[in-house]
PDB file of C-alpha atoms and ligand atoms in Angstrom:
ATOM      1  CA  MET F  34     -36.242 -43.222  26.283  1.00 57.00           C
ATOM      2  CA  ARG F  35     -32.907 -42.289  27.918  1.00 74.00           C
ATOM      3  CA  GLU F  36     -31.265 -45.037  25.889  1.00 79.00           C
ATOM      4  CA  ARG F  37     -32.662 -43.532  22.670  1.00 81.00           C
ATOM      5  CA  THR F  38     -31.403 -40.063  23.492  1.00 79.00           C
ATOM      6  CA  ARG F  39     -27.958 -41.459  24.137  1.00 82.00           C
ATOM      7  CA  ASN F  40     -28.026 -43.333  20.819  1.00 83.00           C
ATOM      8  CA  ILE F  41     -28.960 -40.141  19.000  1.00 82.00           C
ATOM      9  CA  VAL F  42     -26.055 -38.318  20.641  1.00 79.00           C
ATOM     10  CA  TRP F  43     -23.657 -41.093  19.613  1.00 81.00           C
ATOM     11  CA  LEU F  44     -24.988 -41.023  16.076  1.00 79.00           C
ATOM     12  CA  GLY F  45     -24.508 -37.269  15.966  1.00 78.00           C
ATOM     13  CA  MET F  46     -20.910 -37.516  17.093  1.00 78.00           C
ATOM     14  CA  LEU F  47     -20.206 -40.298  14.606  1.00 77.00           C
ATOM     15  CA  LEU F  48     -21.681 -38.287  11.751  1.00 75.00           C
ATOM     16  CA  THR F  49     -19.612 -35.236  12.726  1.00 73.00           C
ATOM     17  CA  ILE F  50     -16.416 -37.295  12.622  1.00 72.00           C
ATOM     18  CA  VAL F  51     -17.257 -39.046   9.342  1.00 67.00           C
ATOM     19  CA  LEU F  52     -18.427 -35.872   7.578  1.00 66.00           C
ATOM     20  CA  GLY F  53     -15.535 -33.864   8.964  1.00 63.00           C
ATOM     21  CA  ALA F  54     -13.047 -36.407   7.672  1.00 62.00           C
ATOM     22  CA  ALA F  55     -14.802 -36.484   4.322  1.00 56.00           C
ATOM     23  CA  CYS F  56     -14.431 -32.718   3.997  1.00 58.00           C
ATOM     24  CA  ARG F  57     -10.736 -32.887   4.666  1.00 60.00           C
ATOM     25  CA  ASN F  58     -10.231 -35.618   2.100  1.00 64.00           C
ATOM     26  CA  GLY F  59     -12.219 -33.623  -0.412  1.00 65.00           C
ATOM     27  CA  MET F  60      -9.839 -30.687  -0.116  1.00 66.00           C
ATOM     28  CA  ARG F  61      -6.791 -32.924  -0.256  1.00 72.00           C
ATOM     29  CA  ASP F  62      -7.785 -35.276  -3.049  1.00 77.00           C
ATOM     30  CA  GLY F  63     -10.053 -33.079  -5.167  1.00 78.00           C
ATOM     31  CA  ALA F  64      -9.146 -32.194  -8.741  1.00 78.00           C
ATOM     32  CA  ARG F  65      -6.765 -29.243  -8.949  1.00 80.00           C
ATOM     33  CA  THR F  66      -3.879 -28.032 -11.090  1.00 84.00           C
ATOM     34  CA  LYS F  67      -0.408 -26.914 -10.201  1.00 85.00           C
ATOM     35  CA  PRO F  68       0.686 -23.400 -11.256  1.00 84.00           C
ATOM     36  CA  LEU F  69       1.168 -23.213 -15.069  1.00 85.00           C
ATOM     37  CA  GLU F  70      -0.020 -26.799 -15.526  1.00 89.00           C
ATOM     38  CA  SER F  71      -1.958 -27.443 -18.750  1.00 90.00           C
ATOM     39  CA  THR F  72      -5.571 -28.536 -18.784  1.00 89.00           C
ATOM     40  CA  GLN F  73      -8.161 -29.773 -21.274  1.00 89.00           C
ATOM     41  CA  PHE F  74     -10.893 -28.038 -19.350  1.00 89.00           C
ATOM     42  CA  PHE F  75     -10.371 -24.630 -20.984  1.00 90.00           C
ATOM     43  CA  ALA F  76     -10.219 -24.086 -24.739  1.00 91.00           C
ATOM     44  CA  ASP F  77      -6.830 -22.360 -24.593  1.00 90.00           C
ATOM     45  CA  GLY F  78      -5.319 -25.334 -22.736  1.00 91.00           C
ATOM     46  CA  ARG F  79      -4.078 -23.166 -19.836  1.00 90.00           C
ATOM     47  CA  SER F  80      -5.209 -23.808 -16.280  1.00 89.00           C
ATOM     48  CA  ALA F  81      -4.364 -20.238 -15.209  1.00 86.00           C
ATOM     49  CA  ARG F  82      -6.993 -17.765 -16.346  1.00 85.00           C
ATOM     50  CA  PRO F  83      -6.007 -14.500 -18.050  1.00 82.00           C
ATOM     51  CA  LEU F  84      -6.708 -11.241 -16.168  1.00 79.00           C
ATOM     52  CA  VAL F  85     -10.230  -9.941 -16.563  1.00 83.00           C
ATOM     53  CA  ASP F  86     -10.348  -6.862 -18.838  1.00 83.00           C
ATOM     54  CA  GLY F  87     -10.243  -3.608 -16.912  1.00 79.00           C
ATOM     55  CA  THR F  88      -8.675  -5.060 -13.751  1.00 79.00           C
ATOM     56  CA  VAL F  89      -5.616  -3.320 -12.358  1.00 72.00           C
ATOM     57  CA  ALA F  90      -2.302  -5.077 -11.730  1.00 69.00           C
ATOM     58  CA  ARG F  91      -0.862  -4.756  -8.221  1.00 69.00           C
ATOM     59  CA  GLY F  92       2.559  -3.189  -7.724  1.00 67.00           C
ATOM     60  CA  TYR F  93       3.947  -0.588 -10.123  1.00 67.00           C
ATOM     61  CA  ALA F  94       6.809   0.038 -12.480  1.00 68.00           C
ATOM     62  CA  MET F  95       9.219   2.846 -11.572  1.00 67.00           C
ATOM     63  CA  VAL F  96       9.212   4.437 -14.994  1.00 74.00           C
ATOM     64  CA  SER F  97      11.176   7.562 -14.094  1.00 87.00           C
ATOM     65  CA  ASP F  98      13.128   9.276 -11.324  1.00 89.00           C
ATOM     66  CA  GLU F  99      10.119  11.556 -10.738  1.00 92.00           C
ATOM     67  CA  GLU F 100       7.853   8.560 -10.298  1.00 90.00           C
ATOM     68  CA  GLU F 101      10.328   6.919  -7.934  1.00 92.00           C
ATOM     69  CA  TYR F 102      10.651  10.139  -5.897  1.00 95.00           C
ATOM     70  CA  LEU F 103       6.885  10.589  -5.635  1.00 95.00           C
ATOM     71  CA  ARG F 104       6.385   7.026  -4.423  1.00 94.00           C
ATOM     72  CA  THR F 105       9.399   6.536  -2.153  1.00 95.00           C
ATOM     73  CA  GLY F 106      10.860   9.919  -1.173  1.00 96.00           C
ATOM     74  CA  LYS F 107      14.136   8.851  -2.822  1.00 96.00           C
ATOM     75  CA  ILE F 108      15.910   9.542  -6.106  1.00 91.00           C
ATOM     76  CA  LYS F 109      18.435   6.864  -7.002  1.00 90.00           C
ATOM     77  CA  GLY F 110      18.325   5.687  -3.420  1.00 90.00           C
ATOM     78  CA  GLN F 111      18.963   9.164  -1.896  1.00 95.00           C
ATOM     79  CA  LEU F 112      16.354  10.786   0.368  1.00 97.00           C
ATOM     80  CA  GLY F 113      15.208  14.153  -0.997  1.00 97.00           C
ATOM     81  CA  ASN F 114      14.109  17.291   0.838  1.00 97.00           C
ATOM     82  CA  GLN F 115      11.908  18.929  -1.848  1.00 96.00           C
ATOM     83  CA  MET F 116       8.198  18.515  -2.494  1.00 97.00           C
ATOM     84  CA  PRO F 117       7.655  16.727  -5.839  1.00 97.00           C
ATOM     85  CA  PHE F 118       4.692  19.051  -6.555  1.00 97.00           C
ATOM     86  CA  PRO F 119       3.836  22.621  -5.496  1.00 97.00           C
ATOM     87  CA  LEU F 120       3.022  23.130  -1.836  1.00 97.00           C
ATOM     88  CA  THR F 121      -0.236  25.019  -1.347  1.00 97.00           C
ATOM     89  CA  ARG F 122      -2.523  25.694   1.581  1.00 97.00           C
ATOM     90  CA  GLN F 123      -4.841  23.048   0.132  1.00 98.00           C
ATOM     91  CA  VAL F 124      -2.065  20.432   0.207  1.00 98.00           C
ATOM     92  CA  LEU F 125      -1.305  21.273   3.850  1.00 98.00           C
ATOM     93  CA  GLU F 126      -4.972  21.031   4.801  1.00 98.00           C
ATOM     94  CA  ARG F 127      -5.163  17.660   3.070  1.00 98.00           C
ATOM     95  CA  GLY F 128      -2.044  16.634   5.015  1.00 98.00           C
ATOM     96  CA  GLN F 129      -3.598  17.727   8.297  1.00 98.00           C
ATOM     97  CA  ASP F 130      -6.753  15.794   7.471  1.00 98.00           C
ATOM     98  CA  ARG F 131      -4.887  12.553   6.592  1.00 98.00           C
ATOM     99  CA  PHE F 132      -2.482  12.952   9.525  1.00 98.00           C
ATOM    100  CA  THR F 133      -5.417  13.274  11.915  1.00 98.00           C
ATOM    101  CA  ILE F 134      -6.980  10.094  10.566  1.00 98.00           C
ATOM    102  CA  PHE F 135      -3.928   7.865  10.181  1.00 98.00           C
ATOM    103  CA  CYS F 136      -1.219   9.089  12.510  1.00 98.00           C
ATOM    104  CA  THR F 137      -2.709  10.783  15.589  1.00 98.00           C
ATOM    105  CA  PRO F 138      -3.835   7.496  17.201  1.00 97.00           C
ATOM    106  CA  CYS F 139      -0.152   6.933  18.041  1.00 97.00           C
ATOM    107  CA  HIS F 140       1.684  10.196  17.344  1.00 98.00           C
ATOM    108  CA  ASP F 141      -1.046  12.518  18.786  1.00 97.00           C
ATOM    109  CA  HIS F 142      -2.191  15.821  17.281  1.00 97.00           C
ATOM    110  CA  LEU F 143       1.091  17.619  17.988  1.00 97.00           C
ATOM    111  CA  GLY F 144       3.426  14.758  17.087  1.00 97.00           C
ATOM    112  CA  ASN F 145       4.710  14.172  20.620  1.00 97.00           C
ATOM    113  CA  GLY F 146       4.126  10.430  20.365  1.00 96.00           C
ATOM    114  CA  GLN F 147       1.496  10.324  23.115  1.00 96.00           C
ATOM    115  CA  GLY F 148      -1.516   9.154  21.090  1.00 96.00           C
ATOM    116  CA  MET F 149      -4.372   7.190  22.618  1.00 96.00           C
ATOM    117  CA  ILE F 150      -2.983   3.806  21.510  1.00 95.00           C
ATOM    118  CA  VAL F 151       0.310   4.664  23.202  1.00 95.00           C
ATOM    119  CA  GLN F 152      -1.541   5.678  26.356  1.00 95.00           C
ATOM    120  CA  ARG F 153      -3.128   2.219  26.231  1.00 95.00           C
ATOM    121  CA  GLY F 154       0.267   0.516  26.170  1.00 93.00           C
ATOM    122  CA  LEU F 155       1.810   0.465  22.667  1.00 91.00           C
ATOM    123  CA  ALA F 156       5.527   1.305  22.493  1.00 91.00           C
ATOM    124  CA  ARG F 157       5.920   5.085  22.384  1.00 95.00           C
ATOM    125  CA  PRO F 158       7.157   6.499  19.055  1.00 97.00           C
ATOM    126  CA  PRO F 159       9.781   9.247  19.136  1.00 97.00           C
ATOM    127  CA  SER F 160       8.522  12.842  19.235  1.00 97.00           C
ATOM    128  CA  TYR F 161       8.723  14.665  15.881  1.00 97.00           C
ATOM    129  CA  HIS F 162      10.373  17.497  17.805  1.00 96.00           C
ATOM    130  CA  ILE F 163      13.660  15.780  18.593  1.00 96.00           C
ATOM    131  CA  ASP F 164      16.636  17.227  16.711  1.00 96.00           C
ATOM    132  CA  ARG F 165      17.202  14.150  14.568  1.00 97.00           C
ATOM    133  CA  LEU F 166      13.670  14.316  13.130  1.00 97.00           C
ATOM    134  CA  ARG F 167      13.721  18.108  12.820  1.00 96.00           C
ATOM    135  CA  GLN F 168      16.798  17.759  10.642  1.00 96.00           C
ATOM    136  CA  ALA F 169      15.570  14.711   8.733  1.00 97.00           C
ATOM    137  CA  PRO F 170      14.828  15.415   5.053  1.00 97.00           C
ATOM    138  CA  LEU F 171      11.175  15.466   3.995  1.00 97.00           C
ATOM    139  CA  GLY F 172      11.739  12.248   2.071  1.00 98.00           C
ATOM    140  CA  HIS F 173      12.457  10.434   5.341  1.00 98.00           C
ATOM    141  CA  PHE F 174       8.841  10.861   6.448  1.00 98.00           C
ATOM    142  CA  VAL F 175       7.594   9.633   3.093  1.00 98.00           C
ATOM    143  CA  ASP F 176       9.978   6.679   3.346  1.00 98.00           C
ATOM    144  CA  VAL F 177       8.721   5.804   6.858  1.00 98.00           C
ATOM    145  CA  MET F 178       5.105   5.898   5.601  1.00 98.00           C
ATOM    146  CA  THR F 179       5.966   3.900   2.469  1.00 97.00           C
ATOM    147  CA  ASN F 180       8.027   1.137   4.054  1.00 96.00           C
ATOM    148  CA  GLY F 181       7.247   1.296   7.759  1.00 96.00           C
ATOM    149  CA  PHE F 182       9.890   1.831  10.428  1.00 96.00           C
ATOM    150  CA  GLY F 183      10.788  -0.637  13.193  1.00 94.00           C
ATOM    151  CA  ALA F 184       7.598  -1.396  15.072  1.00 92.00           C
ATOM    152  CA  MET F 185       5.532   0.884  12.797  1.00 95.00           C
ATOM    153  CA  TYR F 186       3.849  -0.835   9.875  1.00 94.00           C
ATOM    154  CA  PRO F 187       3.908   0.586   6.320  1.00 96.00           C
ATOM    155  CA  TYR F 188       1.100   2.787   4.971  1.00 96.00           C
ATOM    156  CA  ALA F 189       1.831   2.498   1.233  1.00 94.00           C
ATOM    157  CA  TYR F 190      -1.331   0.519   0.533  1.00 92.00           C
ATOM    158  CA  ARG F 191      -3.532   2.796   2.622  1.00 95.00           C
ATOM    159  CA  ILE F 192      -2.231   6.269   1.775  1.00 97.00           C
ATOM    160  CA  ALA F 193      -1.635   7.314  -1.847  1.00 96.00           C
ATOM    161  CA  PRO F 194       1.780   8.834  -2.737  1.00 96.00           C
ATOM    162  CA  ARG F 195       0.542  12.461  -2.999  1.00 97.00           C
ATOM    163  CA  ASP F 196      -1.139  12.141   0.377  1.00 98.00           C
ATOM    164  CA  ARG F 197       2.066  10.769   1.915  1.00 98.00           C
ATOM    165  CA  TRP F 198       3.820  13.967   0.785  1.00 98.00           C
ATOM    166  CA  ALA F 199       0.947  16.098   2.075  1.00 98.00           C
ATOM    167  CA  ILE F 200       1.309  14.410   5.488  1.00 98.00           C
ATOM    168  CA  ALA F 201       5.109  14.852   5.431  1.00 98.00           C
ATOM    169  CA  ALA F 202       4.633  18.584   4.706  1.00 98.00           C
ATOM    170  CA  TYR F 203       2.130  18.840   7.547  1.00 98.00           C
ATOM    171  CA  ILE F 204       4.632  17.192   9.924  1.00 98.00           C
ATOM    172  CA  ARG F 205       6.996  20.059   9.011  1.00 97.00           C
ATOM    173  CA  VAL F 206       4.202  22.464  10.011  1.00 96.00           C
ATOM    174  CA  LEU F 207       3.947  20.724  13.386  1.00 97.00           C
ATOM    175  CA  GLN F 208       7.712  20.884  13.820  1.00 96.00           C
ATOM    176  CA  LEU F 209       7.735  24.609  13.020  1.00 93.00           C
ATOM    177  CA  SER F 210       4.753  25.297  15.270  1.00 91.00           C
ATOM    178  CA  GLN F 211       6.439  23.699  18.262  1.00 90.00           C
ATOM    179  CA  GLY F 212       9.785  25.440  17.802  1.00 82.00           C
ATOM    180  CA  THR F 213       8.616  28.951  16.990  1.00 83.00           C
ATOM    181  CA  THR F 214       8.734  32.186  19.005  1.00 85.00           C
ATOM    182  CA  VAL F 215       6.740  35.394  18.592  1.00 85.00           C
ATOM    183  CA  ALA F 216       9.788  36.816  16.816  1.00 86.00           C
ATOM    184  CA  ASP F 217       9.117  34.410  13.901  1.00 86.00           C
ATOM    185  CA  VAL F 218       5.566  35.674  13.347  1.00 86.00           C
ATOM    186  CA  PRO F 219       5.332  38.009  10.317  1.00 87.00           C
ATOM    187  CA  GLU F 220       4.515  41.575  11.318  1.00 87.00           C
ATOM    188  CA  ASP F 221       1.197  41.725   9.516  1.00 85.00           C
ATOM    189  CA  GLN F 222       0.058  38.630  11.452  1.00 86.00           C
ATOM    190  CA  LEU F 223       1.065  39.938  14.889  1.00 86.00           C
ATOM    191  CA  SER F 224      -2.171  41.854  15.405  1.00 85.00           C
ATOM    192  CA  LYS F 225      -4.136  38.626  14.849  1.00 85.00           C
ATOM    193  CA  LEU F 226      -2.082  36.953  17.539  1.00 81.00           C
ATOM    194  CA  GLU F 227      -2.848  39.783  19.946  1.00 81.00           C
ATOM    195  CA  GLU F 228      -6.551  39.483  19.130  1.00 83.00           C
ATOM    196  CA  MET F 229      -6.367  35.787  19.999  1.00 78.00           C
ATOM    197  CA  GLU F 230      -4.774  36.528  23.347  1.00 71.00           C
ATOM    198  CA  GLU F 231      -7.521  38.936  24.353  1.00 67.00           C
TER     199      GLU F 231
HETATM  200  C1  HEC N1390      -0.122   2.133  15.594  1.00 74.47           C
HETATM  201  C2  HEC N1390       0.721   3.238  16.003  1.00 74.47           C
HETATM  202  C3  HEC N1390       1.307   4.133  14.928  1.00 74.47           C
HETATM  203  C4  HEC N1390       0.644   4.799  13.922  1.00 74.47           C
HETATM  204  C5  HEC N1390      -0.837   4.795  13.628  1.00 74.47           C
HETATM  205  C6  HEC N1390       1.662   5.544  13.223  1.00 74.47           C
HETATM  206  N1  HEC N1390       2.888   5.343  13.775  1.00 74.47           N
HETATM  207 FE1  HEC N1390       4.617   6.251  13.254  1.00 74.47          FE
HETATM  208  N2  HEC N1390       5.614   5.200  14.683  1.00 74.47           N
HETATM  209  C7  HEC N1390       5.032   4.305  15.564  1.00 74.47           C
HETATM  210  C8  HEC N1390       6.057   3.706  16.393  1.00 74.47           C
HETATM  211  C9  HEC N1390       5.824   2.669  17.496  1.00 74.47           C
HETATM  212  C10 HEC N1390       7.276   4.259  15.978  1.00 74.47           C
HETATM  213  C11 HEC N1390       8.669   3.918  16.493  1.00 74.47           C
HETATM  214  C12 HEC N1390       9.133   2.722  15.708  1.00 74.47           C
HETATM  215  C13 HEC N1390      10.488   2.200  16.140  1.00 74.47           C
HETATM  216  O1  HEC N1390      11.403   3.006  16.371  1.00 74.47           O
HETATM  217  O2  HEC N1390      10.607   0.949  16.183  1.00 74.47           O
HETATM  218  C14 HEC N1390       6.946   5.219  14.922  1.00 74.47           C
HETATM  219  C15 HEC N1390       7.892   6.017  14.300  1.00 74.47           C
HETATM  220  C16 HEC N1390       7.584   7.001  13.369  1.00 74.47           C
HETATM  221  C17 HEC N1390       8.519   7.970  12.844  1.00 74.47           C
HETATM  222  C18 HEC N1390       9.965   8.143  13.293  1.00 74.47           C
HETATM  223  C19 HEC N1390      10.934   7.392  12.445  1.00 74.47           C
HETATM  224  C20 HEC N1390      12.354   7.659  12.938  1.00 74.47           C
HETATM  225  O3  HEC N1390      13.180   8.062  12.102  1.00 74.47           O
HETATM  226  O4  HEC N1390      12.611   7.468  14.144  1.00 74.47           O
HETATM  227  C21 HEC N1390       7.845   8.732  11.945  1.00 74.47           C
HETATM  228  C22 HEC N1390       8.413   9.885  11.135  1.00 74.47           C
HETATM  229  C23 HEC N1390       6.486   8.251  11.904  1.00 74.47           C
HETATM  230  N3  HEC N1390       6.353   7.211  12.785  1.00 74.47           N
HETATM  231  C24 HEC N1390       5.505   8.774  11.098  1.00 74.47           C
HETATM  232  C25 HEC N1390       4.193   8.308  11.088  1.00 74.47           C
HETATM  233  C26 HEC N1390       3.176   8.836  10.204  1.00 74.47           C
HETATM  234  C27 HEC N1390       3.391   9.936   9.210  1.00 74.47           C
HETATM  235  C28 HEC N1390       2.023   8.151  10.487  1.00 74.47           C
HETATM  236  C29 HEC N1390       0.673   8.275   9.808  1.00 74.47           C
HETATM  237  C30 HEC N1390       0.674   8.043   8.385  1.00 74.47           C
HETATM  238  C31 HEC N1390       2.321   7.198  11.552  1.00 74.47           C
HETATM  239  N4  HEC N1390       3.650   7.328  11.871  1.00 74.47           N
HETATM  240  C32 HEC N1390       1.397   6.359  12.123  1.00 74.47           C
HETATM  241  C33 HEC N1390       3.702   4.020  15.681  1.00 74.47           C
HETATM  242  C34 HEC N1390       2.716   4.485  14.837  1.00 74.47           C
END
């Protein structure tokens, strides 16, 4: 009985090796075509299949300066400091929403660079409140999101261009909020501030 069990184990191992090898050969020797090679298999003679109707090509064509600015934060390679569309409260709220989702894990809710991932050991990003980033044009933030920056990976495929601008505008809000004194509060808003203190 022992002998039989051992034989079954051996057979199992042998089968694994033989079948495993067969699989590898199948991948290596199976019929396939090289890119752009012709074939008799399809009626049009091409091995590459045309795109399915209604599918969207990846990448994009920069058709105009406006398009380039919206997508990269740059016009003819120069970083800009203007929003490419009107800035409204709604845009800022959208920016806050996206910033909270995508950026706070590392940059934290105030932009000090002390997010939870950083507290768990990732390299600490610079605070948004250092002079260099306070003075950086708005387009710089869009550029960082579009292309990544040093250890930070790009967000172009996760955050649409308009949302990148909304986030950049919200970063400006954070920068203002951290460098503001009571003297900067408009007079008609002062009473609200006093209410909050009470
Ligand atoms: C996984 C962590 C992580 C996330 C999430 C993240 N960042 Fe960063 N970010 C970094 C790190 C790390 C650096 C510093 C990179 C370096 O200097 O090598 C950085 C740097 C920056 C800088 C400074 C660039 C400079 O000029 O020094 C900006 C601006 C920035 N991030 C914006 C964002 C925005 C906006 C988001 C959300 C869309 C975001 N980051 C999400 C980790 C992150």
